[in-house]
Amino acid sequence: GQNIDQPTEMTATEGAIVQINCTYQTSGFNGLFWYQQHAGEAPTFLSYNVLDGLEEKGRFSSFLSRSKGYSYLLLKELQMKDSASYLCAVRDILTGGGNKLTFGTGTQLKVEL
Amino acid sequence: EAQVTQNPRYLITVTGKKLTVTCSQNMNHEYMSWYRQDPGLGLRQIYYSMNVEVTDKGDVPEGYKVSRKEKRNFPLILESPSPNQTSLYFCASSPHGGGSNEQFFGPGTRLTVL
C-alpha cells in the first residue's frame, strides 16, 4: 500500500514563494504528480517527476528525491488565483501489471495580500 | 475540444434507487478511472480500466460497479445507493496507465443519497 503525507493548510503572501512538501512510502514507485484543485472544480495537472531532481515549468517547480520518498512543489511570485488545494499523487507499479495512482489529502493554500 | 464529460453534474436521490453516472472522453484514451472525494480523505480510487473490457478495483470499490464496453465510455453504477455514498465523484482518463501521462478529470458529479 501507500502512505502519502502533506500539510493540511498553508498561508502565504502575494508575490512570495511557497514550498509544499509531500512525503510518501511505496513499494513500486513509478512517478509522482502534482495537481491543483480550486474549490468545487476538477483537479488539473501541474507537474510530473519520475527521476530525482527539479522540474521547472514557469512559476511552478517540482522536486523529487526517490531515496528519501520526498517531493515538493515550489510556487513563485504567488498570485491570489493560486489559492487552491494542491494534491500530491504517487503512482505504483502493481504486482501482475498495471499502475495505480494514489492521492494525498491535499494542501489547502491561501494566498493573502 | 478534448474533454471528459460526466452526467449528471448534480443528483439527489434516495436510498436503494439504482443510478448510473456516465463518463465519456473524446481523446481516444485507453485508461479511465473513477474517484470519490470526501473532506479530509482526499481523492480515493473506486475502479479503473486499462482498456476496453479490462476493469479492476481501486481502493473503495464496495457498492459500485463499472463497465467498459467501448473505449470512450466508463459508466459508474450504484445498484443500491446508501447515504455513505454521498460524495463528489470524478471520472478521469489518460492515454495509457503509465509513463508521464497525466490524468484528465471530468467536471465532477455531486451525489447526495438521502
JSON list of C-alpha atoms in Angstrom, two decimals:
[
{"chain": "A", "resi": 1, "resn": "GLY", "atom": "CA", "xyz": [0.00, 0.00, 0.00]},
{"chain": "A", "resi": 2, "resn": "GLN", "atom": "CA", "xyz": [0.89, 3.65, 0.08]},
{"chain": "A", "resi": 3, "resn": "ASN", "atom": "CA", "xyz": [1.10, 6.39, 2.67]},
{"chain": "A", "resi": 4, "resn": "ILE", "atom": "CA", "xyz": [1.21, 9.96, 1.40]},
{"chain": "A", "resi": 5, "resn": "ASP", "atom": "CA", "xyz": [1.61, 12.91, 3.76]},
{"chain": "A", "resi": 6, "resn": "GLN", "atom": "CA", "xyz": [1.29, 16.59, 3.01]},
{"chain": "A", "resi": 7, "resn": "PRO", "atom": "CA", "xyz": [0.39, 19.54, 5.24]},
{"chain": "A", "resi": 8, "resn": "THR", "atom": "CA", "xyz": [-3.28, 20.27, 5.53]},
{"chain": "A", "resi": 9, "resn": "GLU", "atom": "CA", "xyz": [-3.09, 24.04, 5.20]},
{"chain": "A", "resi": 10, "resn": "MET", "atom": "CA", "xyz": [-0.59, 26.76, 4.34]},
{"chain": "A", "resi": 11, "resn": "THR", "atom": "CA", "xyz": [-0.85, 30.53, 4.10]},
{"chain": "A", "resi": 12, "resn": "ALA", "atom": "CA", "xyz": [1.44, 32.78, 2.08]},
{"chain": "A", "resi": 13, "resn": "THR", "atom": "CA", "xyz": [1.61, 36.36, 0.86]},
{"chain": "A", "resi": 14, "resn": "GLU", "atom": "CA", "xyz": [1.01, 37.54, -2.68]},
{"chain": "A", "resi": 15, "resn": "GLY", "atom": "CA", "xyz": [4.32, 37.84, -4.54]},
{"chain": "A", "resi": 16, "resn": "ALA", "atom": "CA", "xyz": [6.13, 35.47, -2.19]},
{"chain": "A", "resi": 17, "resn": "ILE", "atom": "CA", "xyz": [7.43, 31.94, -2.68]},
{"chain": "A", "resi": 18, "resn": "VAL", "atom": "CA", "xyz": [5.87, 28.90, -1.04]},
{"chain": "A", "resi": 19, "resn": "GLN", "atom": "CA", "xyz": [7.04, 25.30, -0.83]},
{"chain": "A", "resi": 20, "resn": "ILE", "atom": "CA", "xyz": [4.53, 22.48, -0.33]},
{"chain": "A", "resi": 21, "resn": "ASN", "atom": "CA", "xyz": [6.06, 19.23, 0.82]},
{"chain": "A", "resi": 22, "resn": "CYS", "atom": "CA", "xyz": [4.94, 15.67, 0.20]},
{"chain": "A", "resi": 23, "resn": "THR", "atom": "CA", "xyz": [6.39, 12.51, 1.70]},
{"chain": "A", "resi": 24, "resn": "TYR", "atom": "CA", "xyz": [5.40, 9.05, 0.61]},
{"chain": "A", "resi": 25, "resn": "GLN", "atom": "CA", "xyz": [6.02, 5.38, 1.26]},
{"chain": "A", "resi": 26, "resn": "THR", "atom": "CA", "xyz": [5.51, 2.97, -1.59]},
{"chain": "A", "resi": 27, "resn": "SER", "atom": "CA", "xyz": [6.77, -0.40, -2.81]},
{"chain": "A", "resi": 28, "resn": "GLY", "atom": "CA", "xyz": [6.76, 0.11, -6.57]},
{"chain": "A", "resi": 29, "resn": "PHE", "atom": "CA", "xyz": [7.31, 3.81, -7.25]},
{"chain": "A", "resi": 30, "resn": "ASN", "atom": "CA", "xyz": [6.58, 4.79, -10.83]},
{"chain": "A", "resi": 31, "resn": "GLY", "atom": "CA", "xyz": [6.15, 8.55, -10.79]},
{"chain": "A", "resi": 32, "resn": "LEU", "atom": "CA", "xyz": [4.81, 11.46, -8.75]},
{"chain": "A", "resi": 33, "resn": "PHE", "atom": "CA", "xyz": [2.29, 14.04, -9.89]},
{"chain": "A", "resi": 34, "resn": "TRP", "atom": "CA", "xyz": [1.16, 17.38, -8.56]},
{"chain": "A", "resi": 35, "resn": "TYR", "atom": "CA", "xyz": [-2.34, 18.62, -9.29]},
{"chain": "A", "resi": 36, "resn": "GLN", "atom": "CA", "xyz": [-4.09, 21.90, -8.49]},
{"chain": "A", "resi": 37, "resn": "GLN", "atom": "CA", "xyz": [-7.73, 21.91, -7.49]},
{"chain": "A", "resi": 38, "resn": "HIS", "atom": "CA", "xyz": [-9.85, 25.00, -6.97]},
{"chain": "A", "resi": 39, "resn": "ALA", "atom": "CA", "xyz": [-12.87, 24.63, -4.72]},
{"chain": "A", "resi": 40, "resn": "GLY", "atom": "CA", "xyz": [-15.69, 22.76, -6.44]},
{"chain": "A", "resi": 41, "resn": "GLU", "atom": "CA", "xyz": [-13.67, 22.14, -9.58]},
{"chain": "A", "resi": 42, "resn": "ALA", "atom": "CA", "xyz": [-11.78, 19.25, -11.11]},
{"chain": "A", "resi": 43, "resn": "PRO", "atom": "CA", "xyz": [-8.07, 18.73, -10.42]},
{"chain": "A", "resi": 44, "resn": "THR", "atom": "CA", "xyz": [-5.74, 19.99, -13.14]},
{"chain": "A", "resi": 45, "resn": "PHE", "atom": "CA", "xyz": [-2.27, 18.68, -13.84]},
{"chain": "A", "resi": 46, "resn": "LEU", "atom": "CA", "xyz": [0.74, 20.75, -12.76]},
{"chain": "A", "resi": 47, "resn": "SER", "atom": "CA", "xyz": [3.85, 18.57, -12.90]},
{"chain": "A", "resi": 48, "resn": "TYR", "atom": "CA", "xyz": [5.32, 15.08, -13.11]},
{"chain": "A", "resi": 49, "resn": "ASN", "atom": "CA", "xyz": [8.56, 13.68, -11.68]},
{"chain": "A", "resi": 50, "resn": "VAL", "atom": "CA", "xyz": [9.91, 10.18, -12.08]},
{"chain": "A", "resi": 51, "resn": "LEU", "atom": "CA", "xyz": [13.66, 10.83, -11.77]},
{"chain": "A", "resi": 52, "resn": "ASP", "atom": "CA", "xyz": [15.42, 12.68, -8.96]},
{"chain": "A", "resi": 53, "resn": "GLY", "atom": "CA", "xyz": [15.79, 16.39, -9.40]},
{"chain": "A", "resi": 54, "resn": "LEU", "atom": "CA", "xyz": [13.93, 19.54, -10.21]},
{"chain": "A", "resi": 55, "resn": "GLU", "atom": "CA", "xyz": [11.37, 20.05, -12.98]},
{"chain": "A", "resi": 56, "resn": "GLU", "atom": "CA", "xyz": [10.61, 23.68, -13.74]},
{"chain": "A", "resi": 57, "resn": "LYS", "atom": "CA", "xyz": [7.55, 24.95, -15.53]},
{"chain": "A", "resi": 58, "resn": "GLY", "atom": "CA", "xyz": [7.07, 28.70, -15.38]},
{"chain": "A", "resi": 59, "resn": "ARG", "atom": "CA", "xyz": [6.20, 29.83, -11.85]},
{"chain": "A", "resi": 60, "resn": "PHE", "atom": "CA", "xyz": [5.87, 26.22, -10.71]},
{"chain": "A", "resi": 61, "resn": "SER", "atom": "CA", "xyz": [8.68, 23.77, -9.97]},
{"chain": "A", "resi": 62, "resn": "SER", "atom": "CA", "xyz": [8.60, 20.28, -8.54]},
{"chain": "A", "resi": 63, "resn": "PHE", "atom": "CA", "xyz": [11.41, 18.34, -6.91]},
{"chain": "A", "resi": 64, "resn": "LEU", "atom": "CA", "xyz": [11.78, 14.64, -6.26]},
{"chain": "A", "resi": 65, "resn": "SER", "atom": "CA", "xyz": [14.10, 12.54, -4.11]},
{"chain": "A", "resi": 66, "resn": "ARG", "atom": "CA", "xyz": [13.25, 8.88, -4.54]},
{"chain": "A", "resi": 67, "resn": "SER", "atom": "CA", "xyz": [15.67, 7.70, -1.87]},
{"chain": "A", "resi": 68, "resn": "LYS", "atom": "CA", "xyz": [14.01, 9.95, 0.69]},
{"chain": "A", "resi": 69, "resn": "GLY", "atom": "CA", "xyz": [10.45, 9.40, -0.51]},
{"chain": "A", "resi": 70, "resn": "TYR", "atom": "CA", "xyz": [10.09, 13.16, -0.73]},
{"chain": "A", "resi": 71, "resn": "SER", "atom": "CA", "xyz": [8.82, 15.75, -3.15]},
{"chain": "A", "resi": 72, "resn": "TYR", "atom": "CA", "xyz": [7.99, 19.41, -3.01]},
{"chain": "A", "resi": 73, "resn": "LEU", "atom": "CA", "xyz": [6.06, 21.84, -5.17]},
{"chain": "A", "resi": 74, "resn": "LEU", "atom": "CA", "xyz": [7.51, 25.34, -5.33]},
{"chain": "A", "resi": 75, "resn": "LEU", "atom": "CA", "xyz": [5.28, 28.22, -6.33]},
{"chain": "A", "resi": 76, "resn": "LYS", "atom": "CA", "xyz": [6.98, 31.53, -7.10]},
{"chain": "A", "resi": 77, "resn": "GLU", "atom": "CA", "xyz": [5.55, 35.05, -7.46]},
{"chain": "A", "resi": 78, "resn": "LEU", "atom": "CA", "xyz": [2.36, 33.98, -5.79]},
{"chain": "A", "resi": 79, "resn": "GLN", "atom": "CA", "xyz": [-0.90, 35.35, -7.13]},
{"chain": "A", "resi": 80, "resn": "MET", "atom": "CA", "xyz": [-4.32, 35.43, -5.50]},
{"chain": "A", "resi": 81, "resn": "LYS", "atom": "CA", "xyz": [-5.55, 32.91, -8.09]},
{"chain": "A", "resi": 82, "resn": "ASP", "atom": "CA", "xyz": [-3.04, 30.38, -6.71]},
{"chain": "A", "resi": 83, "resn": "SER", "atom": "CA", "xyz": [-5.30, 29.95, -3.68]},
{"chain": "A", "resi": 84, "resn": "ALA", "atom": "CA", "xyz": [-6.34, 26.31, -4.14]},
{"chain": "A", "resi": 85, "resn": "SER", "atom": "CA", "xyz": [-5.73, 22.81, -2.91]},
{"chain": "A", "resi": 86, "resn": "TYR", "atom": "CA", "xyz": [-2.53, 21.14, -4.14]},
{"chain": "A", "resi": 87, "resn": "LEU", "atom": "CA", "xyz": [-2.65, 17.38, -4.45]},
{"chain": "A", "resi": 88, "resn": "CYS", "atom": "CA", "xyz": [0.37, 15.10, -4.41]},
{"chain": "A", "resi": 89, "resn": "ALA", "atom": "CA", "xyz": [-0.23, 11.77, -6.16]},
{"chain": "A", "resi": 90, "resn": "VAL", "atom": "CA", "xyz": [2.08, 8.76, -6.37]},
{"chain": "A", "resi": 91, "resn": "ARG", "atom": "CA", "xyz": [1.89, 6.02, -8.96]},
{"chain": "A", "resi": 92, "resn": "ASP", "atom": "CA", "xyz": [2.77, 2.45, -8.10]},
{"chain": "A", "resi": 93, "resn": "ILE", "atom": "CA", "xyz": [3.52, -0.47, -10.35]},
{"chain": "A", "resi": 94, "resn": "LEU", "atom": "CA", "xyz": [1.19, -3.24, -9.33]},
{"chain": "A", "resi": 95, "resn": "THR", "atom": "CA", "xyz": [2.14, -6.89, -8.94]},
{"chain": "A", "resi": 96, "resn": "GLY", "atom": "CA", "xyz": [0.77, -8.59, -12.04]},
{"chain": "A", "resi": 97, "resn": "GLY", "atom": "CA", "xyz": [0.94, -5.46, -14.14]},
{"chain": "A", "resi": 98, "resn": "GLY", "atom": "CA", "xyz": [-0.87, -2.16, -14.31]},
{"chain": "A", "resi": 99, "resn": "ASN", "atom": "CA", "xyz": [-0.42, 1.10, -12.46]},
{"chain": "A", "resi": 100, "resn": "LYS", "atom": "CA", "xyz": [-2.22, 2.64, -9.54]},
{"chain": "A", "resi": 101, "resn": "LEU", "atom": "CA", "xyz": [-2.37, 6.33, -8.73]},
{"chain": "A", "resi": 102, "resn": "THR", "atom": "CA", "xyz": [-2.92, 7.27, -5.08]},
{"chain": "A", "resi": 103, "resn": "PHE", "atom": "CA", "xyz": [-3.62, 10.83, -3.99]},
{"chain": "A", "resi": 104, "resn": "GLY", "atom": "CA", "xyz": [-2.68, 12.59, -0.80]},
{"chain": "A", "resi": 105, "resn": "THR", "atom": "CA", "xyz": [-5.40, 14.51, 1.03]},
{"chain": "A", "resi": 106, "resn": "GLY", "atom": "CA", "xyz": [-4.18, 17.81, -0.40]},
{"chain": "A", "resi": 107, "resn": "THR", "atom": "CA", "xyz": [-2.70, 21.03, 0.96]},
{"chain": "A", "resi": 108, "resn": "GLN", "atom": "CA", "xyz": [-5.06, 24.00, 1.05]},
{"chain": "A", "resi": 109, "resn": "LEU", "atom": "CA", "xyz": [-3.04, 27.09, 0.14]},
{"chain": "A", "resi": 110, "resn": "LYS", "atom": "CA", "xyz": [-4.38, 30.52, 0.98]},
{"chain": "A", "resi": 111, "resn": "VAL", "atom": "CA", "xyz": [-2.69, 33.50, -0.64]},
{"chain": "A", "resi": 112, "resn": "GLU", "atom": "CA", "xyz": [-3.18, 36.77, 1.20]},
{"chain": "A", "resi": 113, "resn": "LEU", "atom": "CA", "xyz": [-2.50, 40.38, 0.27]},
{"chain": "B", "resi": 1, "resn": "GLU", "atom": "CA", "xyz": [-12.48, 20.29, -27.72]},
{"chain": "B", "resi": 2, "resn": "ALA", "atom": "CA", "xyz": [-10.68, 17.47, -25.91]},
{"chain": "B", "resi": 3, "resn": "GLN", "atom": "CA", "xyz": [-12.58, 16.75, -22.74]},
{"chain": "B", "resi": 4, "resn": "VAL", "atom": "CA", "xyz": [-14.02, 14.34, -20.21]},
{"chain": "B", "resi": 5, "resn": "THR", "atom": "CA", "xyz": [-17.74, 14.76, -19.62]},
{"chain": "B", "resi": 6, "resn": "GLN", "atom": "CA", "xyz": [-19.86, 13.47, -16.76]},
{"chain": "B", "resi": 7, "resn": "ASN", "atom": "CA", "xyz": [-23.60, 13.36, -16.32]},
{"chain": "B", "resi": 8, "resn": "PRO", "atom": "CA", "xyz": [-25.43, 14.30, -14.26]},
{"chain": "B", "resi": 9, "resn": "ARG", "atom": "CA", "xyz": [-23.44, 17.07, -12.59]},
{"chain": "B", "resi": 10, "resn": "TYR", "atom": "CA", "xyz": [-25.71, 17.09, -9.56]},
{"chain": "B", "resi": 11, "resn": "LEU", "atom": "CA", "xyz": [-28.02, 14.37, -8.28]},
{"chain": "B", "resi": 12, "resn": "ILE", "atom": "CA", "xyz": [-30.14, 13.96, -5.17]},
{"chain": "B", "resi": 13, "resn": "THR", "atom": "CA", "xyz": [-31.62, 10.51, -4.75]},
{"chain": "B", "resi": 14, "resn": "VAL", "atom": "CA", "xyz": [-32.96, 8.16, -2.12]},
{"chain": "B", "resi": 15, "resn": "THR", "atom": "CA", "xyz": [-31.51, 5.03, -0.56]},
{"chain": "B", "resi": 16, "resn": "GLY", "atom": "CA", "xyz": [-31.83, 1.94, -2.73]},
{"chain": "B", "resi": 17, "resn": "LYS", "atom": "CA", "xyz": [-32.74, 3.61, -6.02]},
{"chain": "B", "resi": 18, "resn": "LYS", "atom": "CA", "xyz": [-30.32, 2.39, -8.69]},
{"chain": "B", "resi": 19, "resn": "LEU", "atom": "CA", "xyz": [-28.44, 5.09, -10.54]},
{"chain": "B", "resi": 20, "resn": "THR", "atom": "CA", "xyz": [-25.78, 5.45, -13.20]},
{"chain": "B", "resi": 21, "resn": "VAL", "atom": "CA", "xyz": [-23.29, 8.26, -13.61]},
{"chain": "B", "resi": 22, "resn": "THR", "atom": "CA", "xyz": [-21.98, 8.43, -17.15]},
{"chain": "B", "resi": 23, "resn": "CYS", "atom": "CA", "xyz": [-18.45, 9.34, -18.17]},
{"chain": "B", "resi": 24, "resn": "SER", "atom": "CA", "xyz": [-17.27, 9.91, -21.70]},
{"chain": "B", "resi": 25, "resn": "GLN", "atom": "CA", "xyz": [-13.95, 11.05, -23.18]},
{"chain": "B", "resi": 26, "resn": "ASN", "atom": "CA", "xyz": [-13.21, 12.11, -26.76]},
{"chain": "B", "resi": 27, "resn": "MET", "atom": "CA", "xyz": [-9.41, 11.74, -26.65]},
{"chain": "B", "resi": 28, "resn": "ASN", "atom": "CA", "xyz": [-9.18, 8.03, -27.53]},
{"chain": "B", "resi": 29, "resn": "HIS", "atom": "CA", "xyz": [-7.64, 7.35, -24.13]},
{"chain": "B", "resi": 30, "resn": "GLU", "atom": "CA", "xyz": [-7.10, 3.77, -23.04]},
{"chain": "B", "resi": 31, "resn": "TYR", "atom": "CA", "xyz": [-7.07, 4.38, -19.29]},
{"chain": "B", "resi": 32, "resn": "MET", "atom": "CA", "xyz": [-10.13, 5.57, -17.37]},
{"chain": "B", "resi": 33, "resn": "SER", "atom": "CA", "xyz": [-10.80, 5.80, -13.67]},
{"chain": "B", "resi": 34, "resn": "TRP", "atom": "CA", "xyz": [-13.43, 6.79, -11.12]},
{"chain": "B", "resi": 35, "resn": "TYR", "atom": "CA", "xyz": [-12.66, 8.61, -7.87]},
{"chain": "B", "resi": 36, "resn": "ARG", "atom": "CA", "xyz": [-14.70, 9.87, -4.98]},
{"chain": "B", "resi": 37, "resn": "GLN", "atom": "CA", "xyz": [-13.62, 12.89, -2.98]},
{"chain": "B", "resi": 38, "resn": "ASP", "atom": "CA", "xyz": [-14.64, 13.42, 0.64]},
{"chain": "B", "resi": 39, "resn": "PRO", "atom": "CA", "xyz": [-13.50, 16.08, 3.11]},
{"chain": "B", "resi": 40, "resn": "GLY", "atom": "CA", "xyz": [-10.36, 15.01, 4.96]},
{"chain": "B", "resi": 41, "resn": "LEU", "atom": "CA", "xyz": [-9.99, 11.86, 2.87]},
{"chain": "B", "resi": 42, "resn": "GLY", "atom": "CA", "xyz": [-8.92, 13.27, -0.47]},
{"chain": "B", "resi": 43, "resn": "LEU", "atom": "CA", "xyz": [-9.43, 11.53, -3.79]},
{"chain": "B", "resi": 44, "resn": "ARG", "atom": "CA", "xyz": [-9.89, 7.79, -3.48]},
{"chain": "B", "resi": 45, "resn": "GLN", "atom": "CA", "xyz": [-9.99, 5.48, -6.47]},
{"chain": "B", "resi": 46, "resn": "ILE", "atom": "CA", "xyz": [-13.13, 3.38, -6.89]},
{"chain": "B", "resi": 47, "resn": "TYR", "atom": "CA", "xyz": [-12.46, 1.45, -10.10]},
{"chain": "B", "resi": 48, "resn": "TYR", "atom": "CA", "xyz": [-10.18, 1.81, -13.07]},
{"chain": "B", "resi": 49, "resn": "SER", "atom": "CA", "xyz": [-9.94, 0.42, -16.58]},
{"chain": "B", "resi": 50, "resn": "MET", "atom": "CA", "xyz": [-6.75, -0.12, -18.53]},
{"chain": "B", "resi": 51, "resn": "ASN", "atom": "CA", "xyz": [-8.65, -0.68, -21.79]},
{"chain": "B", "resi": 52, "resn": "VAL", "atom": "CA", "xyz": [-11.91, -1.94, -23.25]},
{"chain": "B", "resi": 53, "resn": "GLU", "atom": "CA", "xyz": [-13.31, -4.90, -21.27]},
{"chain": "B", "resi": 54, "resn": "VAL", "atom": "CA", "xyz": [-10.48, -4.57, -18.71]},
{"chain": "B", "resi": 55, "resn": "THR", "atom": "CA", "xyz": [-11.56, -3.22, -15.33]},
{"chain": "B", "resi": 56, "resn": "ASP", "atom": "CA", "xyz": [-10.17, -3.57, -11.82]},
{"chain": "B", "resi": 57, "resn": "LYS", "atom": "CA", "xyz": [-10.96, -2.49, -8.30]},
{"chain": "B", "resi": 58, "resn": "GLY", "atom": "CA", "xyz": [-9.42, 0.56, -6.72]},
{"chain": "B", "resi": 59, "resn": "ASP", "atom": "CA", "xyz": [-9.28, 1.35, -3.02]},
{"chain": "B", "resi": 60, "resn": "VAL", "atom": "CA", "xyz": [-13.00, 1.72, -2.33]},
{"chain": "B", "resi": 61, "resn": "PRO", "atom": "CA", "xyz": [-14.98, -0.46, -4.78]},
{"chain": "B", "resi": 62, "resn": "GLU", "atom": "CA", "xyz": [-17.71, -1.68, -2.41]},
{"chain": "B", "resi": 63, "resn": "GLY", "atom": "CA", "xyz": [-21.18, -0.68, -3.53]},
{"chain": "B", "resi": 64, "resn": "TYR", "atom": "CA", "xyz": [-20.10, 0.28, -7.05]},
{"chain": "B", "resi": 65, "resn": "LYS", "atom": "CA", "xyz": [-19.96, -1.39, -10.44]},
{"chain": "B", "resi": 66, "resn": "VAL", "atom": "CA", "xyz": [-18.41, -0.28, -13.71]},
{"chain": "B", "resi": 67, "resn": "SER", "atom": "CA", "xyz": [-18.29, -1.43, -17.30]},
{"chain": "B", "resi": 68, "resn": "ARG", "atom": "CA", "xyz": [-16.04, -0.62, -20.25]},
{"chain": "B", "resi": 69, "resn": "LYS", "atom": "CA", "xyz": [-17.75, -1.88, -23.39]},
{"chain": "B", "resi": 70, "resn": "GLU", "atom": "CA", "xyz": [-16.32, 0.82, -25.60]},
{"chain": "B", "resi": 71, "resn": "LYS", "atom": "CA", "xyz": [-13.22, 2.95, -25.30]},
{"chain": "B", "resi": 72, "resn": "ARG", "atom": "CA", "xyz": [-14.89, 6.31, -24.81]},
{"chain": "B", "resi": 73, "resn": "ASN", "atom": "CA", "xyz": [-17.40, 5.43, -22.08]},
{"chain": "B", "resi": 74, "resn": "PHE", "atom": "CA", "xyz": [-16.92, 4.29, -18.50]},
{"chain": "B", "resi": 75, "resn": "PRO", "atom": "CA", "xyz": [-20.18, 4.44, -16.53]},
{"chain": "B", "resi": 76, "resn": "LEU", "atom": "CA", "xyz": [-20.31, 4.15, -12.74]},
{"chain": "B", "resi": 77, "resn": "ILE", "atom": "CA", "xyz": [-23.27, 2.18, -11.42]},
{"chain": "B", "resi": 78, "resn": "LEU", "atom": "CA", "xyz": [-24.68, 2.29, -7.90]},
{"chain": "B", "resi": 79, "resn": "GLU", "atom": "CA", "xyz": [-27.07, -0.66, -7.68]},
{"chain": "B", "resi": 80, "resn": "SER", "atom": "CA", "xyz": [-28.44, 0.26, -4.25]},
{"chain": "B", "resi": 81, "resn": "PRO", "atom": "CA", "xyz": [-27.12, 3.64, -3.13]},
{"chain": "B", "resi": 82, "resn": "SER", "atom": "CA", "xyz": [-26.70, 4.35, 0.56]},
{"chain": "B", "resi": 83, "resn": "PRO", "atom": "CA", "xyz": [-26.11, 7.63, 2.42]},
{"chain": "B", "resi": 84, "resn": "ASN", "atom": "CA", "xyz": [-22.40, 6.84, 2.87]},
{"chain": "B", "resi": 85, "resn": "GLN", "atom": "CA", "xyz": [-22.06, 7.12, -0.90]},
{"chain": "B", "resi": 86, "resn": "THR", "atom": "CA", "xyz": [-22.89, 10.80, -0.72]},
{"chain": "B", "resi": 87, "resn": "SER", "atom": "CA", "xyz": [-19.79, 12.35, -2.23]},
{"chain": "B", "resi": 88, "resn": "LEU", "atom": "CA", "xyz": [-18.19, 14.26, -5.08]},
{"chain": "B", "resi": 89, "resn": "TYR", "atom": "CA", "xyz": [-17.31, 11.88, -7.91]},
{"chain": "B", "resi": 90, "resn": "PHE", "atom": "CA", "xyz": [-14.71, 12.44, -10.59]},
{"chain": "B", "resi": 91, "resn": "CYS", "atom": "CA", "xyz": [-14.05, 10.48, -13.74]},
{"chain": "B", "resi": 92, "resn": "ALA", "atom": "CA", "xyz": [-10.58, 10.73, -15.27]},
{"chain": "B", "resi": 93, "resn": "SER", "atom": "CA", "xyz": [-8.78, 9.45, -18.34]},
{"chain": "B", "resi": 94, "resn": "SER", "atom": "CA", "xyz": [-5.23, 9.27, -19.67]},
{"chain": "B", "resi": 95, "resn": "PRO", "atom": "CA", "xyz": [-3.65, 7.92, -22.87]},
{"chain": "B", "resi": 96, "resn": "HIS", "atom": "CA", "xyz": [-2.19, 4.94, -21.01]},
{"chain": "B", "resi": 97, "resn": "GLY", "atom": "CA", "xyz": [-1.85, 3.87, -17.40]},
{"chain": "B", "resi": 98, "resn": "GLY", "atom": "CA", "xyz": [1.87, 4.57, -17.18]},
{"chain": "B", "resi": 99, "resn": "GLY", "atom": "CA", "xyz": [4.61, 6.96, -18.24]},
{"chain": "B", "resi": 100, "resn": "SER", "atom": "CA", "xyz": [4.24, 10.68, -17.79]},
{"chain": "B", "resi": 101, "resn": "ASN", "atom": "CA", "xyz": [0.63, 10.52, -18.83]},
{"chain": "B", "resi": 102, "resn": "GLU", "atom": "CA", "xyz": [-1.36, 12.92, -16.73]},
{"chain": "B", "resi": 103, "resn": "GLN", "atom": "CA", "xyz": [-4.97, 12.18, -15.95]},
{"chain": "B", "resi": 104, "resn": "PHE", "atom": "CA", "xyz": [-7.62, 14.50, -17.35]},
{"chain": "B", "resi": 105, "resn": "PHE", "atom": "CA", "xyz": [-10.53, 14.92, -15.00]},
{"chain": "B", "resi": 106, "resn": "GLY", "atom": "CA", "xyz": [-14.19, 15.44, -15.72]},
{"chain": "B", "resi": 107, "resn": "PRO", "atom": "CA", "xyz": [-16.07, 18.31, -14.03]},
{"chain": "B", "resi": 108, "resn": "GLY", "atom": "CA", "xyz": [-17.38, 16.14, -11.20]},
{"chain": "B", "resi": 109, "resn": "THR", "atom": "CA", "xyz": [-20.75, 14.80, -10.09]},
{"chain": "B", "resi": 110, "resn": "ARG", "atom": "CA", "xyz": [-22.07, 15.82, -6.70]},
{"chain": "B", "resi": 111, "resn": "LEU", "atom": "CA", "xyz": [-24.25, 13.00, -5.41]},
{"chain": "B", "resi": 112, "resn": "THR", "atom": "CA", "xyz": [-26.47, 13.16, -2.35]},
{"chain": "B", "resi": 113, "resn": "VAL", "atom": "CA", "xyz": [-28.18, 9.98, -1.12]},
{"chain": "B", "resi": 114, "resn": "LEU", "atom": "CA", "xyz": [-30.97, 10.58, 1.40]}
]
